[in-house]
């Protein structure tokens, strides 16, 4: 990346200015490529994992849930926060899949490490495609209210393209799974 | 949505607990569907707009920039925060496209209103497909350091699928544009 030197800032120091329940906020002091100094605001998040579960009949399982912070009744792929900083994403993915949907999977294939909003937040979501699915009991938390919705993957793609699925990790997960399983090879 | 009543929480009250530079943090007091009360932490963000610029030869324009908060040298679609709460997304999209890349467009088509991370953040990014492009001068802020990279849209799809494009709005924008312009009709 030596030809990218003219783009690179240097982080000089950082201090936490807010300690929260699931996020902290820090001031990050930066030296820009032109030598100027500035301060960025950073939302610190420990990370998460998400799973795109697709069965042998090409159905996807989504969870419908109310997101009061975003004022959204949202269709999303199963996902959850890491239990602790450094927890392997794949372990979190497997747990959240089973807790939210009762599904277990034979294969869990890494799709990407999605950065939700790199301008101001450290959150990284490890994204996986789960196949070889079998249905077991789910284990919701007492205060978790979700419906599991099974639909053809093609229908989920349509819900993305018509603006009815709006969660960024779910748009990414649905379209990456579609591209992987059905898309024309992009490189022509 | 009457059959979704069992999923819906009620927001009782909200107070700001941190006032920041680009975000605030609030405690949102919620009554859950089972009557239990709880408090969610909410990152309040005024919103943003993003543009997928695709020219007549099927090239996309991306901006390469360093994101020190996320520790990422990132390839992203042109985007920026709203100037004020309530600014029309499409006006912000047009401005950011021209400021960052010098491109103007004849058509700006709404793709979706992406919610970056609905569990804890209010940020909504209005996403647009820009076509009919023509090159003019760009107008970077003094402390903005980016390279504009032009590549075939198919190559950007490959960079998504191989994990080299990791920003959520860019994954969504590239794959939605690809699906719209080249994808097989998803509904079979």
mmCIF file with all atom_site columns, C-alpha atoms in Angstrom, chain A residues 1 4 6-9 11 17-18 20-23 25 27-28 30 32-34 36 39-43 45 64-70 72-74 76 111-124 142-143 145-147 154 157-158 160-161 163 165-169 171-172 175-176 178-180 182 184 186-188, chain B residues 1 4 6-9 11 17-18 20-23 25 27-28 30 32-34 36 39-43 45 64-70 72-74 76 111-124 142-143 145-147 154 157-158 160-161 163 165-169 171-172 175-176 178-180 182 184 186-188:
data_model
loop_
_atom_site.group_PDB
_atom_site.id
_atom_site.type_symbol
_atom_site.label_atom_id
_atom_site.label_alt_id
_atom_site.label_comp_id
_atom_site.label_asym_id
_atom_site.label_entity_id
_atom_site.label_seq_id
_atom_site.pdbx_PDB_ins_code
_atom_site.Cartn_x
_atom_site.Cartn_y
_atom_site.Cartn_z
_atom_site.occupancy
_atom_site.B_iso_or_equiv
_atom_site.pdbx_formal_charge
_atom_site.auth_seq_id
_atom_site.auth_comp_id
_atom_site.auth_asym_id
_atom_site.auth_atom_id
_atom_site.pdbx_PDB_model_num
ATOM 1   C CA . UNK A 1 1   ? 0.000   0.000   0.000   1.00 0.00 ? 1   UNK A CA 1
ATOM 2   C CA . UNK A 1 4   ? -1.451  5.066   -0.743  1.00 0.00 ? 4   UNK A CA 1
ATOM 3   C CA . UNK A 1 6   ? -0.745  10.316  0.591   1.00 0.00 ? 6   UNK A CA 1
ATOM 4   C CA . UNK A 1 7   ? -4.097  9.084   1.964   1.00 0.00 ? 7   UNK A CA 1
ATOM 5   C CA . UNK A 1 8   ? -2.954  7.826   5.364   1.00 0.00 ? 8   UNK A CA 1
ATOM 6   C CA . UNK A 1 9   ? -3.588  9.594   8.658   1.00 0.00 ? 9   UNK A CA 1
ATOM 7   C CA . UNK A 1 11  ? -3.609  8.194   15.124  1.00 0.00 ? 11  UNK A CA 1
ATOM 8   C CA . UNK A 1 17  ? -15.480 10.505  26.560  1.00 0.00 ? 17  UNK A CA 1
ATOM 9   C CA . UNK A 1 18  ? -18.602 8.396   27.159  1.00 0.00 ? 18  UNK A CA 1
ATOM 10  C CA . UNK A 1 20  ? -22.250 3.306   27.616  1.00 0.00 ? 20  UNK A CA 1
ATOM 11  C CA . UNK A 1 21  ? -24.112 0.026   27.826  1.00 0.00 ? 21  UNK A CA 1
ATOM 12  C CA . UNK A 1 22  ? -23.304 -1.391  24.403  1.00 0.00 ? 22  UNK A CA 1
ATOM 13  C CA . UNK A 1 23  ? -21.118 1.358   22.975  1.00 0.00 ? 23  UNK A CA 1
ATOM 14  C CA . UNK A 1 25  ? -17.554 7.073   22.522  1.00 0.00 ? 25  UNK A CA 1
ATOM 15  C CA . UNK A 1 27  ? -12.151 11.242  20.803  1.00 0.00 ? 27  UNK A CA 1
ATOM 16  C CA . UNK A 1 28  ? -9.432  10.087  18.440  1.00 0.00 ? 28  UNK A CA 1
ATOM 17  C CA . UNK A 1 30  ? -5.378  12.345  14.249  1.00 0.00 ? 30  UNK A CA 1
ATOM 18  C CA . UNK A 1 32  ? -3.776  14.156  8.603   1.00 0.00 ? 32  UNK A CA 1
ATOM 19  C CA . UNK A 1 33  ? -1.590  13.490  5.525   1.00 0.00 ? 33  UNK A CA 1
ATOM 20  C CA . UNK A 1 34  ? -0.955  17.261  5.214   1.00 0.00 ? 34  UNK A CA 1
ATOM 21  C CA . UNK A 1 36  ? -2.818  19.159  10.172  1.00 0.00 ? 36  UNK A CA 1
ATOM 22  C CA . UNK A 1 39  ? -10.148 15.089  16.278  1.00 0.00 ? 39  UNK A CA 1
ATOM 23  C CA . UNK A 1 40  ? -12.597 12.421  15.122  1.00 0.00 ? 40  UNK A CA 1
ATOM 24  C CA . UNK A 1 41  ? -15.482 11.142  17.158  1.00 0.00 ? 41  UNK A CA 1
ATOM 25  C CA . UNK A 1 42  ? -15.558 7.343   17.330  1.00 0.00 ? 42  UNK A CA 1
ATOM 26  C CA . UNK A 1 43  ? -18.353 5.040   18.466  1.00 0.00 ? 43  UNK A CA 1
ATOM 27  C CA . UNK A 1 45  ? -18.518 -1.320  19.489  1.00 0.00 ? 45  UNK A CA 1
ATOM 28  C CA . UNK A 1 64  ? -38.834 -9.946  11.734  1.00 0.00 ? 64  UNK A CA 1
ATOM 29  C CA . UNK A 1 65  ? -38.353 -7.634  14.694  1.00 0.00 ? 65  UNK A CA 1
ATOM 30  C CA . UNK A 1 66  ? -39.188 -4.162  15.864  1.00 0.00 ? 66  UNK A CA 1
ATOM 31  C CA . UNK A 1 67  ? -36.226 -1.782  16.084  1.00 0.00 ? 67  UNK A CA 1
ATOM 32  C CA . UNK A 1 68  ? -37.540 1.107   18.193  1.00 0.00 ? 68  UNK A CA 1
ATOM 33  C CA . UNK A 1 69  ? -34.274 3.075   17.987  1.00 0.00 ? 69  UNK A CA 1
ATOM 34  C CA . UNK A 1 70  ? -34.552 3.186   14.184  1.00 0.00 ? 70  UNK A CA 1
ATOM 35  C CA . UNK A 1 72  ? -38.451 0.236   11.988  1.00 0.00 ? 72  UNK A CA 1
ATOM 36  C CA . UNK A 1 73  ? -40.260 -3.078  11.790  1.00 0.00 ? 73  UNK A CA 1
ATOM 37  C CA . UNK A 1 74  ? -37.306 -4.821  10.233  1.00 0.00 ? 74  UNK A CA 1
ATOM 38  C CA . UNK A 1 76  ? -33.083 -9.113  9.099   1.00 0.00 ? 76  UNK A CA 1
ATOM 39  C CA . UNK A 1 111 ? -18.768 -14.158 3.264   1.00 0.00 ? 111 UNK A CA 1
ATOM 40  C CA . UNK A 1 112 ? -17.066 -10.976 4.452   1.00 0.00 ? 112 UNK A CA 1
ATOM 41  C CA . UNK A 1 113 ? -16.240 -8.838  7.458   1.00 0.00 ? 113 UNK A CA 1
ATOM 42  C CA . UNK A 1 114 ? -18.661 -5.972  6.985   1.00 0.00 ? 114 UNK A CA 1
ATOM 43  C CA . UNK A 1 115 ? -17.897 -2.555  8.478   1.00 0.00 ? 115 UNK A CA 1
ATOM 44  C CA . UNK A 1 116 ? -21.278 -0.990  9.171   1.00 0.00 ? 116 UNK A CA 1
ATOM 45  C CA . UNK A 1 117 ? -20.276 2.669   9.175   1.00 0.00 ? 117 UNK A CA 1
ATOM 46  C CA . UNK A 1 118 ? -16.508 3.199   8.938   1.00 0.00 ? 118 UNK A CA 1
ATOM 47  C CA . UNK A 1 119 ? -16.629 7.002   9.180   1.00 0.00 ? 119 UNK A CA 1
ATOM 48  C CA . UNK A 1 120 ? -17.459 6.967   12.876  1.00 0.00 ? 120 UNK A CA 1
ATOM 49  C CA . UNK A 1 121 ? -17.924 3.439   14.256  1.00 0.00 ? 121 UNK A CA 1
ATOM 50  C CA . UNK A 1 122 ? -15.627 0.475   14.897  1.00 0.00 ? 122 UNK A CA 1
ATOM 51  C CA . UNK A 1 123 ? -18.322 -2.184  14.503  1.00 0.00 ? 123 UNK A CA 1
ATOM 52  C CA . UNK A 1 124 ? -17.318 -5.150  12.311  1.00 0.00 ? 124 UNK A CA 1
ATOM 53  C CA . UNK A 1 142 ? -37.092 -13.456 27.693  1.00 0.00 ? 142 UNK A CA 1
ATOM 54  C CA . UNK A 1 143 ? -37.206 -9.933  26.328  1.00 0.00 ? 143 UNK A CA 1
ATOM 55  C CA . UNK A 1 145 ? -39.634 -10.702 20.367  1.00 0.00 ? 145 UNK A CA 1
ATOM 56  C CA . UNK A 1 146 ? -39.118 -11.961 16.843  1.00 0.00 ? 146 UNK A CA 1
ATOM 57  C CA . UNK A 1 147 ? -40.925 -13.924 14.147  1.00 0.00 ? 147 UNK A CA 1
ATOM 58  C CA . UNK A 1 154 ? -35.338 -14.725 -4.796  1.00 0.00 ? 154 UNK A CA 1
ATOM 59  C CA . UNK A 1 157 ? -33.766 -10.196 -3.269  1.00 0.00 ? 157 UNK A CA 1
ATOM 60  C CA . UNK A 1 158 ? -36.981 -8.568  -4.471  1.00 0.00 ? 158 UNK A CA 1
ATOM 61  C CA . UNK A 1 160 ? -34.171 -5.608  -1.059  1.00 0.00 ? 160 UNK A CA 1
ATOM 62  C CA . UNK A 1 161 ? -34.635 -4.159  -4.544  1.00 0.00 ? 161 UNK A CA 1
ATOM 63  C CA . UNK A 1 163 ? -36.778 -1.082  -0.461  1.00 0.00 ? 163 UNK A CA 1
ATOM 64  C CA . UNK A 1 165 ? -35.435 -4.811  3.453   1.00 0.00 ? 165 UNK A CA 1
ATOM 65  C CA . UNK A 1 166 ? -33.395 -1.810  4.596   1.00 0.00 ? 166 UNK A CA 1
ATOM 66  C CA . UNK A 1 167 ? -30.950 -3.135  7.225   1.00 0.00 ? 167 UNK A CA 1
ATOM 67  C CA . UNK A 1 168 ? -27.437 -2.826  5.775   1.00 0.00 ? 168 UNK A CA 1
ATOM 68  C CA . UNK A 1 169 ? -26.105 -6.230  6.897   1.00 0.00 ? 169 UNK A CA 1
ATOM 69  C CA . UNK A 1 171 ? -29.047 -6.161  2.150   1.00 0.00 ? 171 UNK A CA 1
ATOM 70  C CA . UNK A 1 172 ? -25.394 -7.215  1.970   1.00 0.00 ? 172 UNK A CA 1
ATOM 71  C CA . UNK A 1 175 ? -27.328 -10.020 -2.252  1.00 0.00 ? 175 UNK A CA 1
ATOM 72  C CA . UNK A 1 176 ? -23.967 -11.680 -1.517  1.00 0.00 ? 176 UNK A CA 1
ATOM 73  C CA . UNK A 1 178 ? -27.694 -14.500 -4.259  1.00 0.00 ? 178 UNK A CA 1
ATOM 74  C CA . UNK A 1 179 ? -24.574 -13.533 -6.156  1.00 0.00 ? 179 UNK A CA 1
ATOM 75  C CA . UNK A 1 180 ? -22.667 -16.531 -4.782  1.00 0.00 ? 180 UNK A CA 1
ATOM 76  C CA . UNK A 1 182 ? -27.105 -17.709 -8.560  1.00 0.00 ? 182 UNK A CA 1
ATOM 77  C CA . UNK A 1 184 ? -23.722 -14.668 -13.344 1.00 0.00 ? 184 UNK A CA 1
ATOM 78  C CA . UNK A 1 186 ? -19.261 -11.031 -12.418 1.00 0.00 ? 186 UNK A CA 1
ATOM 79  C CA . UNK A 1 187 ? -15.859 -11.103 -14.073 1.00 0.00 ? 187 UNK A CA 1
ATOM 80  C CA . UNK A 1 188 ? -16.504 -11.229 -17.780 1.00 0.00 ? 188 UNK A CA 1
ATOM 81  C CA . UNK B 2 1   ? -49.256 -4.414  10.243  1.00 0.00 ? 1   UNK B CA 1
ATOM 82  C CA . UNK B 2 4   ? -47.320 -7.698  13.974  1.00 0.00 ? 4   UNK B CA 1
ATOM 83  C CA . UNK B 2 6   ? -47.008 -8.994  19.269  1.00 0.00 ? 6   UNK B CA 1
ATOM 84  C CA . UNK B 2 7   ? -43.631 -7.652  18.076  1.00 0.00 ? 7   UNK B CA 1
ATOM 85  C CA . UNK B 2 8   ? -44.124 -3.958  18.764  1.00 0.00 ? 8   UNK B CA 1
ATOM 86  C CA . UNK B 2 9   ? -42.539 -2.040  21.621  1.00 0.00 ? 9   UNK B CA 1
ATOM 87  C CA . UNK B 2 11  ? -41.280 4.230   23.309  1.00 0.00 ? 11  UNK B CA 1
ATOM 88  C CA . UNK B 2 17  ? -26.940 11.438  27.775  1.00 0.00 ? 17  UNK B CA 1
ATOM 89  C CA . UNK B 2 18  ? -24.084 12.567  25.518  1.00 0.00 ? 18  UNK B CA 1
ATOM 90  C CA . UNK B 2 20  ? -21.121 14.926  20.510  1.00 0.00 ? 20  UNK B CA 1
ATOM 91  C CA . UNK B 2 21  ? -19.721 16.436  17.346  1.00 0.00 ? 21  UNK B CA 1
ATOM 92  C CA . UNK B 2 22  ? -21.456 14.266  14.758  1.00 0.00 ? 22  UNK B CA 1
ATOM 93  C CA . UNK B 2 23  ? -23.532 11.988  17.002  1.00 0.00 ? 23  UNK B CA 1
ATOM 94  C CA . UNK B 2 25  ? -26.296 9.325   22.537  1.00 0.00 ? 25  UNK B CA 1
ATOM 95  C CA . UNK B 2 27  ? -31.343 6.553   26.578  1.00 0.00 ? 27  UNK B CA 1
ATOM 96  C CA . UNK B 2 28  ? -34.658 5.420   25.119  1.00 0.00 ? 28  UNK B CA 1
ATOM 97  C CA . UNK B 2 30  ? -39.210 1.259   26.105  1.00 0.00 ? 30  UNK B CA 1
ATOM 98  C CA . UNK B 2 32  ? -41.776 -4.313  25.506  1.00 0.00 ? 32  UNK B CA 1
ATOM 99  C CA . UNK B 2 33  ? -44.662 -6.353  24.033  1.00 0.00 ? 33  UNK B CA 1
ATOM 100 C CA . UNK B 2 34  ? -44.859 -8.369  27.305  1.00 0.00 ? 34  UNK B CA 1
ATOM 101 C CA . UNK B 2 36  ? -41.697 -5.249  30.752  1.00 0.00 ? 36  UNK B CA 1
ATOM 102 C CA . UNK B 2 39  ? -33.782 1.039   28.323  1.00 0.00 ? 39  UNK B CA 1
ATOM 103 C CA . UNK B 2 40  ? -32.031 0.992   24.958  1.00 0.00 ? 40  UNK B CA 1
ATOM 104 C CA . UNK B 2 41  ? -28.965 2.989   24.111  1.00 0.00 ? 41  UNK B CA 1
ATOM 105 C CA . UNK B 2 42  ? -29.364 4.969   20.877  1.00 0.00 ? 42  UNK B CA 1
ATOM 106 C CA . UNK B 2 43  ? -26.719 6.687   18.770  1.00 0.00 ? 43  UNK B CA 1
ATOM 107 C CA . UNK B 2 45  ? -27.176 10.631  13.694  1.00 0.00 ? 45  UNK B CA 1
ATOM 108 C CA . UNK B 2 64  ? -10.431 5.353   -1.780  1.00 0.00 ? 64  UNK B CA 1
ATOM 109 C CA . UNK B 2 65  ? -9.939  6.869   1.644   1.00 0.00 ? 65  UNK B CA 1
ATOM 110 C CA . UNK B 2 66  ? -8.407  6.096   4.997   1.00 0.00 ? 66  UNK B CA 1
ATOM 111 C CA . UNK B 2 67  ? -10.907 5.532   7.795   1.00 0.00 ? 67  UNK B CA 1
ATOM 112 C CA . UNK B 2 68  ? -8.784  5.781   10.958  1.00 0.00 ? 68  UNK B CA 1
ATOM 113 C CA . UNK B 2 69  ? -11.721 5.091   13.294  1.00 0.00 ? 69  UNK B CA 1
ATOM 114 C CA . UNK B 2 70  ? -12.282 1.714   11.633  1.00 0.00 ? 70  UNK B CA 1
ATOM 115 C CA . UNK B 2 72  ? -9.406  0.697   7.220   1.00 0.00 ? 72  UNK B CA 1
ATOM 116 C CA . UNK B 2 73  ? -8.139  1.898   3.855   1.00 0.00 ? 73  UNK B CA 1
ATOM 117 C CA . UNK B 2 74  ? -11.569 1.780   2.314   1.00 0.00 ? 74  UNK B CA 1
ATOM 118 C CA . UNK B 2 76  ? -16.469 3.442   -0.967  1.00 0.00 ? 76  UNK B CA 1
ATOM 119 C CA . UNK B 2 111 ? -32.275 2.754   -4.763  1.00 0.00 ? 111 UNK B CA 1
ATOM 120 C CA . UNK B 2 112 ? -33.232 2.463   -1.077  1.00 0.00 ? 112 UNK B CA 1
ATOM 121 C CA . UNK B 2 113 ? -33.064 4.153   2.304   1.00 0.00 ? 113 UNK B CA 1
ATOM 122 C CA . UNK B 2 114 ? -30.454 2.034   4.019   1.00 0.00 ? 114 UNK B CA 1
ATOM 123 C CA . UNK B 2 115 ? -30.388 1.772   7.819   1.00 0.00 ? 115 UNK B CA 1
ATOM 124 C CA . UNK B 2 116 ? -26.774 1.156   8.743   1.00 0.00 ? 116 UNK B CA 1
ATOM 125 C CA . UNK B 2 117 ? -27.240 -0.461  12.126  1.00 0.00 ? 117 UNK B CA 1
ATOM 126 C CA . UNK B 2 118 ? -30.862 -0.415  13.326  1.00 0.00 ? 118 UNK B CA 1
ATOM 127 C CA . UNK B 2 119 ? -30.178 -2.060  16.691  1.00 0.00 ? 119 UNK B CA 1
ATOM 128 C CA . UNK B 2 120 ? -28.562 1.033   18.142  1.00 0.00 ? 120 UNK B CA 1
ATOM 129 C CA . UNK B 2 121 ? -28.279 3.878   15.588  1.00 0.00 ? 121 UNK B CA 1
ATOM 130 C CA . UNK B 2 122 ? -30.756 6.172   13.830  1.00 0.00 ? 122 UNK B CA 1
ATOM 131 C CA . UNK B 2 123 ? -28.595 6.756   10.750  1.00 0.00 ? 123 UNK B CA 1
ATOM 132 C CA . UNK B 2 124 ? -30.455 6.413   7.425   1.00 0.00 ? 124 UNK B CA 1
ATOM 133 C CA . UNK B 2 142 ? -9.030  21.091  2.723   1.00 0.00 ? 142 UNK B CA 1
ATOM 134 C CA . UNK B 2 143 ? -8.754  18.199  5.142   1.00 0.00 ? 143 UNK B CA 1
ATOM 135 C CA . UNK B 2 145 ? -7.846  13.090  1.250   1.00 0.00 ? 145 UNK B CA 1
ATOM 136 C CA . UNK B 2 146 ? -9.296  10.721  -1.313  1.00 0.00 ? 146 UNK B CA 1
ATOM 137 C CA . UNK B 2 147 ? -8.418  9.089   -4.624  1.00 0.00 ? 147 UNK B CA 1
ATOM 138 C CA . UNK B 2 154 ? -18.165 -6.171  -12.564 1.00 0.00 ? 154 UNK B CA 1
ATOM 139 C CA . UNK B 2 157 ? -18.737 -6.823  -7.609  1.00 0.00 ? 157 UNK B CA 1
ATOM 140 C CA . UNK B 2 158 ? -15.686 -9.083  -7.451  1.00 0.00 ? 158 UNK B CA 1
ATOM 141 C CA . UNK B 2 160 ? -17.231 -7.183  -2.741  1.00 0.00 ? 160 UNK B CA 1
ATOM 142 C CA . UNK B 2 161 ? -17.372 -10.958 -3.139  1.00 0.00 ? 161 UNK B CA 1
ATOM 143 C CA . UNK B 2 163 ? -13.979 -9.199  0.873   1.00 0.00 ? 163 UNK B CA 1
ATOM 144 C CA . UNK B 2 165 ? -14.892 -3.832  -0.308  1.00 0.00 ? 165 UNK B CA 1
ATOM 145 C CA . UNK B 2 166 ? -16.204 -4.009  3.267   1.00 0.00 ? 166 UNK B CA 1
ATOM 146 C CA . UNK B 2 167 ? -18.160 -0.784  3.847   1.00 0.00 ? 167 UNK B CA 1
ATOM 147 C CA . UNK B 2 168 ? -21.830 -1.714  4.245   1.00 0.00 ? 168 UNK B CA 1
ATOM 148 C CA . UNK B 2 169 ? -23.313 1.085   2.090   1.00 0.00 ? 169 UNK B CA 1
ATOM 149 C CA . UNK B 2 171 ? -21.525 -3.451  -0.624  1.00 0.00 ? 171 UNK B CA 1
ATOM 150 C CA . UNK B 2 172 ? -25.238 -2.617  -0.804  1.00 0.00 ? 172 UNK B CA 1
ATOM 151 C CA . UNK B 2 175 ? -24.690 -5.173  -5.558  1.00 0.00 ? 175 UNK B CA 1
ATOM 152 C CA . UNK B 2 176 ? -27.989 -3.293  -5.921  1.00 0.00 ? 176 UNK B CA 1
ATOM 153 C CA . UNK B 2 178 ? -25.388 -4.776  -10.424 1.00 0.00 ? 178 UNK B CA 1
ATOM 154 C CA . UNK B 2 179 ? -28.703 -6.483  -9.748  1.00 0.00 ? 179 UNK B CA 1
ATOM 155 C CA . UNK B 2 180 ? -30.620 -3.589  -11.292 1.00 0.00 ? 180 UNK B CA 1
ATOM 156 C CA . UNK B 2 182 ? -27.354 -6.863  -15.008 1.00 0.00 ? 182 UNK B CA 1
ATOM 157 C CA . UNK B 2 184 ? -31.314 -12.007 -13.777 1.00 0.00 ? 184 UNK B CA 1
ATOM 158 C CA . UNK B 2 186 ? -34.897 -12.435 -9.207  1.00 0.00 ? 186 UNK B CA 1
ATOM 159 C CA . UNK B 2 187 ? -38.593 -13.351 -9.191  1.00 0.00 ? 187 UNK B CA 1
ATOM 160 C CA . UNK B 2 188 ? -38.887 -16.640 -11.038 1.00 0.00 ? 188 UNK B CA 1
#
